[in-house]
DNA sequence: GTCGCACTGTCCACATTATGGGCAATTAGT
DNA sequence: ACTAATTGCCCATAATGTGGACAGTGCGAC
């Protein structure tokens, strides 16, 4: 919101509106959007027409709007050109096979991360998350792993701007505690997410670094609490080996 | 291009640029884009900054631009809110099981269609290679099926504006022949795509209609030529049953 | 049937916003 | 270190997006 690039106001408005429509549980109508967004009627109307003309949204019979299929087409390109996804695939499958649990790959996007790949657990009870899901920095294994891999300055800068919204009752909303967790995680080489993003699910996370030791992605192993093994090195060993391997062969 | 909605010029430019970047085989640099698009340097620079600020593109170390992860997040919403995808899933699996071949579901987007689901034998279904692919109207099973389900006026209007680009040596590029094919297809209840979109692959397609008998989606069965059964009713019977079932229970 | 209400869709003068010529800063190559 | 090619950035200009006010449309109540 604050980061206003000069000369792109209307574009930012349109994308903000698109995001809002995508985030809605049910397709909003023009009236809904008038209440929820701070646009005047003609402006909103024009923005919607622009989005619709581009196929980014489609208008349903009842005049409500929902995300359009062109987004799926654009996303395909994004997935296809993600070299980290390609490179990590085999290693992620290996981690899944070693641990038997679901493995996620995420990359930073905005003030959080987006899952760009998922290797499913072979067990019958699984998580119901999907590729494309946005997760906050403070309440997910991949998020905290990403934070822990940043420099102190970068970390401080982000923690100052981000609000720690409670996602579950377990979510860390105290910046001090979060910082403690991150410090601890740096020492042990992985992060632990204790049901902070989804009740009943714990995660182990670690970041993938580029040649400058900057995080470019993060992976996590998600385990249903009831199935969690006592010896967590079962998970963390596989995780650490994976990120070491992927970080080393960074171009 | 032609359909210019008033008051959205800069937005249309930005999306056009984004599409161009997504369509590129390799991430373009600012110089590349200056040659390929008709923007002045400052304009292009500003548009790129706007796209990057929104996370729709990311700038690589060598200053080139590629599609960003936010597109994947937006696409997830598009897939999640696609009721036809949800509704068709079971029926598509049935067709796959009956024929043993890959089944696609596509919806119209711009002057073509986009695959929004794919059922393949013994493959985990996720947002992978072909979901999100754009296919032209004239050179694909789903495209011709969609055309065949339109009224004569709508069909004529579209055939006047669309250029029949040759995708393979088999692609129908003669409007007269295409119209003949469509007429024939209407009579028999399905369309046949003889390697027109991919050499070595033939498709059988049919459209899914809403309560007003207007096409809202199309499905196709893709068969490698070498494996094609002599008795094509093996495919077309399953296909026709599927679309009849899906068209009937339209809300 | 027709009245009233709430909604979607549109016009047009205004000024805010995007535009692009030109130039500075940065990187790559010899 | 010097040149060449690239990226990055002002700022005057006018073209573009903005929003107040109003017209059209569909739907339910009485």
Coordinates of C-alpha atoms (C1' of nucleotides) in Angstrom, one line a residue:
Chain A
X1 CA 0.0 0.0 0.0
X2 CA 2.6 2.5 1.1
X3 CA 5.1 1.5 -1.6
X4 CA 3.7 3.7 -4.3
X5 CA 5.6 3.5 -7.5
X6 CA 5.2 6.8 -9.4
X7 CA 3.0 6.6 -12.5
X8 CA 1.2 3.4 -11.8
X9 CA -1.7 4.5 -9.6
X10 CA -4.5 3.1 -11.7
X11 CA -2.6 -0.1 -12.3
X12 CA -2.1 -0.6 -8.6
X13 CA -5.7 0.1 -8.0
X14 CA -6.8 -2.5 -10.6
X15 CA -4.5 -5.2 -9.2
X16 CA -5.6 -4.4 -5.7
X17 CA -9.2 -4.8 -6.8
X18 CA -8.3 -8.1 -8.5
X19 CA -6.7 -9.3 -5.4
X20 CA -9.7 -8.3 -3.4
X21 CA -12.0 -10.3 -5.7
X22 CA -9.7 -13.3 -5.5
X23 CA -9.7 -13.2 -1.7
X24 CA -13.4 -13.1 -1.4
X25 CA -15.1 -16.2 -0.3
X26 CA -18.0 -15.7 -2.7
X27 CA -18.1 -13.7 -5.9
X28 CA -18.8 -10.1 -5.0
X29 CA -21.2 -7.9 -6.9
X30 CA -20.5 -4.3 -7.8
X31 CA -22.5 -3.2 -4.7
X32 CA -20.4 -5.3 -2.4
X33 CA -17.2 -3.9 -3.8
X34 CA -18.5 -0.4 -3.4
X35 CA -18.9 -1.0 0.3
X36 CA -15.6 -2.9 0.7
X37 CA -13.2 -0.9 -1.4
X38 CA -12.8 2.9 -1.4
X39 CA -13.7 3.5 -5.0
X40 CA -16.4 5.7 -6.4
X41 CA -19.0 3.9 -8.5
X42 CA -17.7 5.1 -11.9
X43 CA -14.1 4.3 -11.0
X44 CA -15.0 0.9 -9.7
X45 CA -17.1 0.2 -12.8
X46 CA -14.3 1.2 -15.1
X47 CA -11.7 -0.9 -13.3
X48 CA -14.0 -3.9 -13.4
X49 CA -14.6 -3.4 -17.1
X50 CA -10.8 -3.2 -17.6
X51 CA -10.2 -6.4 -15.7
X52 CA -13.0 -8.1 -17.5
X53 CA -11.8 -7.0 -20.9
X54 CA -8.5 -8.6 -20.1
X55 CA -10.0 -11.8 -19.0
X56 CA -8.7 -11.5 -15.5
X57 CA -12.2 -11.6 -14.1
X58 CA -15.4 -12.9 -15.5
X59 CA -18.9 -11.6 -14.8
X60 CA -21.4 -14.2 -13.8
X61 CA -25.0 -14.3 -14.7
X62 CA -26.0 -12.7 -11.4
X63 CA -23.6 -9.8 -12.2
X64 CA -21.1 -10.9 -9.6
X65 CA -17.4 -11.1 -10.5
X66 CA -15.0 -14.0 -10.0
X67 CA -11.3 -14.6 -11.1
X68 CA -10.9 -15.4 -14.7
X69 CA -9.1 -18.2 -16.5
X70 CA -6.4 -16.0 -17.9
X71 CA -4.9 -16.0 -14.5
X72 CA -4.4 -19.7 -14.8
X73 CA -2.7 -19.2 -18.1
X74 CA -0.3 -16.5 -16.7
X75 CA 0.5 -18.7 -13.7
X76 CA 1.5 -21.5 -15.9
X77 CA 4.3 -19.3 -17.3
X78 CA 5.3 -18.4 -13.7
X79 CA 5.6 -22.0 -12.8
X80 CA 7.3 -23.0 -16.0
X81 CA 10.0 -20.3 -15.6
X82 CA 10.7 -21.0 -11.9
X83 CA 14.1 -22.6 -12.1
X84 CA 14.3 -23.2 -8.3
X85 CA 11.1 -25.4 -8.7
X86 CA 12.7 -27.4 -11.4
X87 CA 15.9 -27.8 -9.5
X88 CA 14.4 -28.7 -6.2
X89 CA 11.9 -31.2 -7.4
X90 CA 14.0 -34.4 -7.0
X91 CA 15.4 -33.3 -3.7
X92 CA 11.9 -32.6 -2.4
X93 CA 10.6 -36.0 -3.5
X94 CA 13.6 -37.5 -1.6
X95 CA 12.7 -35.7 1.6
X96 CA 9.1 -36.9 1.2
X97 CA 10.3 -40.5 0.8
X98 CA 12.7 -40.2 3.7
X99 CA 10.1 -38.7 6.1
X100 CA 6.8 -39.9 4.6
X101 CA 5.3 -36.5 5.1
X102 CA 4.2 -33.6 2.8
X103 CA 6.9 -31.3 1.6
X104 CA 6.3 -27.7 0.4
X105 CA 8.5 -25.3 -1.6
X106 CA 7.8 -21.6 -1.2
X107 CA 9.2 -18.4 -2.6
X108 CA 8.9 -14.8 -1.2
X109 CA 6.0 -12.8 -2.6
X110 CA 5.0 -9.4 -1.2
X111 CA 5.1 -9.6 2.6
X112 CA 4.9 -13.4 2.7
X113 CA 5.6 -16.4 0.7
X114 CA 3.7 -18.4 -1.9
X115 CA 3.8 -22.2 -2.2
X116 CA 5.1 -23.1 -5.7
X117 CA 5.4 -26.8 -5.3
X118 CA 4.0 -29.6 -3.0
X119 CA 5.0 -33.2 -2.8
X120 CA 2.2 -35.1 -1.1
X121 CA 2.5 -37.4 1.8
X122 CA 1.8 -41.0 0.9
X123 CA -0.3 -41.3 4.1
X124 CA -4.0 -41.2 3.9
X125 CA -4.4 -38.3 6.3
X126 CA -3.0 -35.2 4.5
X127 CA -3.0 -31.5 4.6
X128 CA -5.4 -29.8 2.3
X129 CA -3.2 -26.9 1.2
X130 CA -2.3 -26.3 -2.4
X131 CA 0.2 -24.8 -4.7
X132 CA -0.5 -21.0 -4.9
X133 CA -1.4 -20.5 -1.3
X134 CA -0.1 -17.4 0.3
X135 CA 1.4 -17.8 3.8
X136 CA 2.6 -15.1 6.2
X137 CA 6.2 -14.8 7.3
X138 CA 5.6 -15.2 11.0
X139 CA 3.1 -18.1 11.1
X140 CA 4.6 -20.8 8.8
X141 CA 7.6 -23.0 8.7
X142 CA 8.7 -21.6 5.3
X143 CA 8.1 -18.0 6.5
X144 CA 10.2 -18.3 9.7
X145 CA 12.9 -20.2 7.8
X146 CA 13.1 -17.3 5.4
X147 CA 13.2 -14.7 8.2
X148 CA 15.9 -16.7 10.0
X149 CA 18.1 -16.7 6.9
X150 CA 18.0 -12.9 6.5
X151 CA 20.7 -10.6 7.9
X152 CA 19.9 -8.8 11.2
X153 CA 19.2 -5.5 9.4
X154 CA 16.8 -7.1 6.9
X155 CA 15.1 -9.0 9.6
X156 CA 14.6 -5.9 11.7
X157 CA 13.3 -3.9 8.8
X158 CA 10.7 -6.5 8.0
X159 CA 9.6 -7.1 11.6
X160 CA 9.1 -3.3 12.0
X161 CA 6.6 -3.2 9.1
X162 CA 4.8 -6.5 9.3
X163 CA 1.9 -6.9 11.7
X164 CA 1.8 -10.3 13.4
X165 CA -1.7 -11.4 12.8
X166 CA -3.0 -14.4 14.8
X167 CA -3.8 -17.2 12.4
X168 CA -4.4 -19.9 15.0
X169 CA -4.4 -19.8 18.8
X170 CA -0.8 -20.9 18.6
X171 CA 0.5 -18.2 16.3
X172 CA 3.3 -16.1 17.8
X173 CA 2.1 -12.5 17.9
X174 CA 4.7 -11.1 20.2
X175 CA 7.7 -9.7 18.2
X176 CA 10.1 -10.4 21.0
X177 CA 9.2 -14.1 21.2
X178 CA 9.3 -14.4 17.4
X179 CA 12.8 -12.9 17.5
X180 CA 13.8 -15.4 20.2
X181 CA 12.5 -18.3 18.1
X182 CA 14.4 -17.1 15.1
X183 CA 17.7 -16.8 17.1
X184 CA 17.2 -20.3 18.3
X185 CA 16.4 -21.5 14.9
X186 CA 19.6 -20.0 13.4
X187 CA 21.6 -22.0 15.9
X188 CA 20.0 -25.3 15.2
X189 CA 19.8 -25.0 11.5
X190 CA 16.0 -25.4 11.1
X191 CA 12.8 -23.8 12.3
X192 CA 9.9 -25.3 14.1
X193 CA 6.3 -24.2 13.5
X194 CA 4.1 -25.4 16.3
X195 CA 0.6 -25.3 14.8
X196 CA 1.1 -21.6 14.2
X197 CA -0.5 -21.6 10.7
X198 CA -2.9 -24.6 11.0
X199 CA -4.1 -26.2 14.2
X200 CA -3.0 -29.8 14.4
X201 CA -0.1 -29.4 12.0
X202 CA 3.5 -28.8 12.9
X203 CA 6.2 -27.9 10.4
X204 CA 10.0 -28.1 10.1
X205 CA 11.4 -25.5 7.8
X206 CA 14.7 -24.3 6.3
X207 CA 15.7 -21.8 3.7
X208 CA 17.5 -22.3 0.4
X209 CA 20.3 -19.8 -0.2
X210 CA 21.9 -18.4 -3.2
X211 CA 25.6 -17.9 -3.7
X212 CA 25.5 -14.7 -1.6
X213 CA 23.9 -16.6 1.2
X214 CA 20.6 -14.8 0.7
X215 CA 17.4 -16.8 1.0
X216 CA 15.6 -17.3 -2.3
X217 CA 13.2 -20.0 -1.3
X218 CA 12.2 -22.2 1.7
X219 CA 11.0 -25.7 2.2
X220 CA 9.0 -27.2 4.9
X221 CA 7.9 -30.7 6.1
X222 CA 4.4 -30.7 7.4
X223 CA 3.4 -33.3 10.0
X224 CA 0.1 -34.0 11.6
X225 CA 0.6 -33.7 15.4
X226 CA -0.7 -37.1 16.2
X227 CA 1.8 -38.7 13.9
X228 CA 4.8 -36.7 15.0
X229 CA 7.8 -38.9 15.8
X230 CA 9.5 -38.3 19.1
X231 CA 12.9 -38.2 17.5
X232 CA 12.6 -35.1 15.4
X233 CA 16.0 -35.5 13.9
X234 CA 14.2 -37.9 11.6
X235 CA 12.8 -34.8 9.9
X236 CA 15.5 -32.3 10.5
X237 CA 18.3 -34.4 9.2
X238 CA 16.5 -34.9 5.8
X239 CA 15.6 -31.2 5.8
X240 CA 19.1 -30.0 6.4
X241 CA 20.7 -32.3 3.9
X242 CA 18.2 -31.1 1.3
X243 CA 18.7 -27.4 1.7
X244 CA 22.5 -27.8 1.9
X245 CA 22.4 -29.7 -1.4
X246 CA 20.1 -27.1 -3.0
X247 CA 22.0 -24.1 -1.7
X248 CA 25.4 -25.4 -2.8
X249 CA 24.6 -25.8 -6.4
X250 CA 23.2 -22.3 -6.7
X251 CA 24.5 -20.8 -9.9
Chain B
X1 CA -6.2 -5.0 -28.9
X2 CA -9.1 -3.5 -30.7
X3 CA -11.6 -3.8 -27.8
X4 CA -10.4 -0.7 -25.9
X5 CA -12.4 -0.1 -22.8
X6 CA -12.4 3.6 -22.1
X7 CA -10.3 4.7 -19.1
X8 CA -8.0 1.7 -18.8
X9 CA -5.3 2.4 -21.3
X10 CA -2.3 2.2 -19.0
X11 CA -3.8 -0.9 -17.3
X12 CA -4.2 -2.7 -20.7
X13 CA -0.6 -1.7 -21.5
X14 CA 0.7 -3.2 -18.3
X15 CA -1.2 -6.5 -18.8
X16 CA -0.1 -6.7 -22.4
X17 CA 3.4 -6.3 -21.3
X18 CA 3.0 -8.9 -18.6
X19 CA 1.5 -11.3 -21.2
X20 CA 4.5 -10.6 -23.4
X21 CA 6.9 -11.4 -20.7
X22 CA 5.0 -14.6 -19.9
X23 CA 5.1 -15.7 -23.5
X24 CA 8.8 -15.2 -23.9
X25 CA 10.9 -18.3 -24.1
X26 CA 13.6 -16.7 -22.0
X27 CA 13.4 -13.8 -19.5
X28 CA 13.6 -10.6 -21.5
X29 CA 15.8 -7.6 -20.5
X30 CA 14.6 -4.0 -20.7
X31 CA 16.4 -3.6 -24.0
X32 CA 14.7 -6.7 -25.5
X33 CA 11.3 -5.3 -24.5
X34 CA 12.2 -2.0 -26.0
X35 CA 12.7 -3.7 -29.4
X36 CA 9.7 -6.0 -29.1
X37 CA 7.0 -3.7 -27.7
X38 CA 6.1 -0.3 -28.9
X39 CA 6.8 1.6 -25.7
X40 CA 9.3 4.4 -25.1
X41 CA 12.0 3.7 -22.6
X42 CA 10.5 5.7 -19.6
X43 CA 7.1 4.3 -20.1
X44 CA 8.4 0.7 -20.3
X45 CA 10.5 1.3 -17.3
X46 CA 7.6 2.6 -15.3
X47 CA 5.3 -0.2 -16.4
X48 CA 7.9 -2.8 -15.4
X49 CA 8.4 -1.1 -12.0
X50 CA 4.6 -1.2 -11.5
X51 CA 4.5 -4.9 -12.3
X52 CA 7.4 -5.6 -10.1
X53 CA 6.0 -3.6 -7.2
X54 CA 2.9 -5.8 -7.4
X55 CA 4.9 -9.0 -7.5
X56 CA 3.6 -9.9 -10.9
X57 CA 7.1 -10.0 -12.3
X58 CA 10.5 -10.4 -10.6
X59 CA 13.8 -9.0 -11.8
X60 CA 16.6 -11.4 -11.9
X61 CA 20.2 -10.7 -11.1
X62 CA 21.0 -10.1 -14.7
X63 CA 18.3 -7.4 -14.9
X64 CA 16.0 -9.6 -16.9
X65 CA 12.3 -10.0 -15.9
X66 CA 10.3 -13.2 -15.4
X67 CA 6.7 -13.9 -14.2
X68 CA 6.4 -13.6 -10.5
X69 CA 4.9 -15.9 -7.8
X70 CA 1.9 -13.7 -7.1
X71 CA 0.4 -15.0 -10.4
X72 CA 0.4 -18.4 -8.9
X73 CA -1.5 -17.1 -5.9
X74 CA -4.1 -15.4 -8.0
X75 CA -4.5 -18.5 -10.2
X76 CA -5.2 -20.6 -7.2
X77 CA -8.3 -18.4 -6.5
X78 CA -9.3 -18.8 -10.1
X79 CA -9.1 -22.6 -9.9
X80 CA -10.8 -22.7 -6.6
X81 CA -13.8 -20.6 -7.7
X82 CA -14.3 -22.5 -10.9
X83 CA -17.5 -24.4 -10.2
X84 CA -17.5 -26.1 -13.6
X85 CA -14.1 -27.6 -12.7
X86 CA -15.5 -29.0 -9.4
X87 CA -18.7 -30.3 -11.0
X88 CA -16.9 -31.9 -14.0
X89 CA -14.1 -33.6 -12.1
X90 CA -15.9 -37.0 -11.4
X91 CA -17.3 -37.2 -14.9
X92 CA -13.9 -36.5 -16.4
X93 CA -12.3 -39.2 -14.3
X94 CA -15.0 -41.6 -15.6
X95 CA -14.2 -40.7 -19.2
X96 CA -10.6 -41.3 -18.5
X97 CA -11.3 -44.7 -17.0
X98 CA -13.6 -45.7 -19.9
X99 CA -11.1 -44.7 -22.6
X100 CA -7.8 -44.9 -20.8
X101 CA -6.7 -41.6 -22.4
X102 CA -6.0 -38.1 -21.2
X103 CA -9.0 -35.9 -20.7
X104 CA -8.9 -32.1 -20.7
X105 CA -11.4 -29.5 -19.5
X106 CA -11.2 -26.0 -21.0
X107 CA -13.0 -22.7 -20.7
X108 CA -13.1 -19.7 -23.0
X109 CA -10.6 -17.0 -22.4
X110 CA -10.0 -14.1 -24.8
X111 CA -10.0 -15.4 -28.4
X112 CA -9.3 -19.0 -27.4
X113 CA -9.6 -21.4 -24.5
X114 CA -7.5 -22.2 -21.4
X115 CA -7.2 -25.7 -20.0
X116 CA -8.4 -25.7 -16.4
X117 CA -8.2 -29.4 -15.6
X118 CA -6.5 -32.5 -16.9
X119 CA -7.1 -36.1 -16.0
X120 CA -4.3 -38.4 -17.0
X121 CA -3.8 -42.1 -16.3
X122 CA -1.8 -42.9 -13.2
X123 CA -0.6 -39.3 -12.7
X124 CA -1.0 -37.2 -9.7
X125 CA -3.2 -34.3 -10.6
X126 CA -1.8 -30.9 -9.7
X127 CA -1.3 -27.6 -11.4
X128 CA 1.2 -29.0 -13.8
X129 CA 2.4 -28.6 -17.3
X130 CA -0.8 -28.5 -19.3
X131 CA -3.3 -26.9 -16.9
X132 CA -3.2 -23.2 -17.8
X133 CA -2.2 -23.7 -21.4
X134 CA -3.9 -21.5 -24.0
X135 CA -5.2 -23.1 -27.1
X136 CA -6.7 -21.4 -30.2
X137 CA -10.3 -21.9 -31.3
X138 CA -9.6 -23.4 -34.7
X139 CA -6.8 -25.9 -33.9
X140 CA -7.9 -27.8 -30.9
X141 CA -10.6 -30.3 -30.0
X142 CA -12.0 -28.1 -27.2
X143 CA -11.8 -25.0 -29.5
X144 CA -13.7 -26.5 -32.4
X145 CA -16.2 -28.0 -30.0
X146 CA -16.8 -24.6 -28.5
X147 CA -17.3 -23.1 -31.9
X148 CA -19.7 -25.8 -33.0
X149 CA -21.9 -25.1 -30.0
X150 CA -22.3 -21.4 -30.8
X151 CA -25.2 -19.9 -32.8
X152 CA -24.5 -19.2 -36.5
X153 CA -24.3 -15.5 -35.8
X154 CA -21.8 -15.8 -33.0
X155 CA -19.8 -18.3 -35.0
X156 CA -19.7 -15.9 -38.0
X157 CA -18.7 -13.0 -35.8
X158 CA -15.8 -14.9 -34.4
X159 CA -14.6 -16.4 -37.7
X160 CA -14.5 -12.9 -39.1
X161 CA -12.1 -11.6 -36.5
X162 CA -9.9 -14.5 -35.7
X163 CA -6.9 -15.3 -37.9
X164 CA -6.4 -19.0 -38.5
X165 CA -2.8 -19.4 -37.7
X166 CA -1.1 -22.7 -38.7
X167 CA 0.0 -24.5 -35.5
X168 CA 1.0 -27.8 -37.2
X169 CA 1.0 -28.8 -40.9
X170 CA -2.4 -30.3 -40.3
X171 CA -4.0 -27.2 -38.9
X172 CA -7.1 -26.0 -40.9
X173 CA -6.3 -22.5 -42.1
X174 CA -9.1 -22.2 -44.6
X175 CA -12.2 -20.6 -43.1
X176 CA -14.5 -22.5 -45.6
X177 CA -13.1 -25.9 -44.6
X178 CA -13.3 -25.0 -40.9
X179 CA -17.0 -24.1 -41.3
X180 CA -17.6 -27.4 -43.1
X181 CA -15.9 -29.3 -40.3
X182 CA -18.1 -27.5 -37.8
X183 CA -21.3 -28.2 -39.7
X184 CA -20.3 -31.9 -39.8
X185 CA -19.5 -31.9 -36.1
X186 CA -22.8 -30.5 -35.2
X187 CA -24.5 -33.4 -36.9
X188 CA -22.5 -36.1 -35.2
X189 CA -22.4 -34.5 -31.8
X190 CA -18.6 -34.3 -31.4
X191 CA -15.6 -32.8 -33.1
X192 CA -12.5 -34.5 -34.4
X193 CA -9.1 -32.8 -34.3
X194 CA -6.7 -34.5 -36.6
X195 CA -3.3 -33.5 -35.3
X196 CA -4.2 -29.8 -35.8
X197 CA -2.8 -28.6 -32.5
X198 CA 0.0 -31.2 -32.0
X199 CA 1.4 -33.5 -34.5
X200 CA 0.8 -37.2 -33.6
X201 CA -2.1 -36.4 -31.3
X202 CA -5.8 -36.5 -32.3
X203 CA -8.6 -35.3 -30.1
X204 CA -12.3 -35.8 -29.7
X205 CA -14.1 -32.8 -28.3
X206 CA -17.5 -31.7 -27.1
X207 CA -18.9 -28.6 -25.4
X208 CA -20.7 -28.4 -22.1
X209 CA -23.8 -26.2 -22.3
X210 CA -25.6 -24.1 -19.8
X211 CA -29.4 -23.9 -19.4
X212 CA -29.6 -21.6 -22.4
X213 CA -27.8 -24.0 -24.6
X214 CA -24.8 -21.7 -24.7
X215 CA -21.3 -23.3 -24.4
X216 CA -19.5 -22.6 -21.1
X217 CA -16.7 -25.1 -21.4
X218 CA -15.5 -28.0 -23.5
X219 CA -13.8 -31.3 -22.9
X220 CA -11.6 -33.4 -25.1
X221 CA -10.0 -36.8 -25.2
X222 CA -6.4 -36.7 -26.5
X223 CA -5.2 -39.9 -28.1
X224 CA -1.7 -40.6 -29.5
X225 CA -2.2 -41.5 -33.2
X226 CA -0.4 -44.9 -32.9
X227 CA -2.7 -46.0 -30.1
X228 CA -6.0 -44.8 -31.8
X229 CA -8.6 -47.6 -31.8
X230 CA -10.4 -48.3 -35.1
X231 CA -13.8 -48.0 -33.6
X232 CA -13.9 -44.4 -32.5
X233 CA -17.3 -44.8 -30.9
X234 CA -15.2 -46.1 -28.0
X235 CA -14.2 -42.5 -27.4
X236 CA -17.2 -40.6 -28.7
X237 CA -19.8 -42.6 -26.7
X238 CA -18.0 -41.8 -23.4
X239 CA -17.6 -38.2 -24.5
X240 CA -21.2 -37.7 -25.5
X241 CA -22.5 -39.2 -22.3
X242 CA -20.2 -37.0 -20.3
X243 CA -21.3 -33.7 -21.8
X244 CA -24.9 -34.7 -21.8
X245 CA -24.7 -35.4 -18.1
X246 CA -22.8 -32.2 -17.3
X247 CA -25.0 -30.0 -19.5
X248 CA -28.2 -31.3 -18.0
X249 CA -27.4 -30.5 -14.4
X250 CA -26.5 -26.9 -15.2
X251 CA -28.0 -24.7 -12.5
Chain C
dG1 C1' -50.7 -4.3 -13.1
dT2 C1' -48.0 -0.5 -11.5
dC3 C1' -45.5 1.4 -8.0
dG4 C1' -41.3 1.8 -5.5
dC5 C1' -36.8 0.5 -4.5
dA6 C1' -32.2 -1.0 -5.2
dC7 C1' -29.3 -2.1 -8.3
dT8 C1' -26.3 -1.6 -12.7
dG9 C1' -24.6 1.3 -16.3
dT10 C1' -23.3 6.0 -18.4
dC11 C1' -22.0 11.1 -19.4
dC12 C1' -18.7 14.9 -19.2
dA13 C1' -15.9 18.8 -17.3
dC14 C1' -11.9 18.8 -14.4
dA15 C1' -7.3 18.1 -12.8
dT16 C1' -4.7 14.5 -11.5
dT17 C1' -1.9 11.1 -13.7
dA18 C1' 0.7 8.9 -17.2
dT19 C1' 3.6 10.2 -21.0
dG20 C1' 8.2 10.5 -23.5
dG21 C1' 12.1 13.7 -25.0
dG22 C1' 16.3 14.2 -23.1
dC23 C1' 20.1 13.4 -19.8
dA24 C1' 22.6 11.2 -15.8
dA25 C1' 24.3 6.9 -13.7
dT26 C1' 25.8 2.4 -14.0
dT27 C1' 27.7 -1.7 -15.9
dA28 C1' 30.4 -4.4 -19.4
dG29 C1' 34.0 -4.8 -22.6
dT30 C1' 38.7 -3.8 -24.4
Chain D
dA1 C1' 41.5 3.7 -17.7
dC2 C1' 38.7 4.7 -21.6
dT3 C1' 34.8 3.7 -24.6
dA4 C1' 30.3 1.8 -25.6
dA5 C1' 26.0 0.0 -24.3
dT6 C1' 23.1 -0.5 -21.1
dT7 C1' 19.9 0.9 -17.2
dG8 C1' 17.8 4.5 -14.4
dC9 C1' 15.6 9.0 -13.8
dC10 C1' 13.7 14.3 -14.3
dC11 C1' 10.1 17.3 -15.6
dA12 C1' 7.1 20.0 -18.8
dT13 C1' 3.1 18.7 -21.3
dA14 C1' -1.4 17.0 -22.4
dA15 C1' -3.7 13.0 -22.5
dT16 C1' -5.7 10.0 -19.3
dG17 C1' -8.3 8.5 -15.4
dT18 C1' -11.5 10.5 -12.0
dG19 C1' -16.0 11.1 -9.7
dG20 C1' -20.3 14.1 -9.2
dA21 C1' -24.6 13.7 -11.0
dC22 C1' -28.0 11.2 -13.7
dA23 C1' -30.2 7.6 -16.7
dG24 C1' -31.5 2.7 -17.4
dT25 C1' -32.9 -1.8 -15.6
dG26 C1' -34.8 -5.6 -13.1
dC27 C1' -37.3 -7.3 -9.2
dG28 C1' -40.5 -7.7 -5.4
dA29 C1' -44.6 -5.7 -2.8
dC30 C1' -49.2 -4.5 -2.6

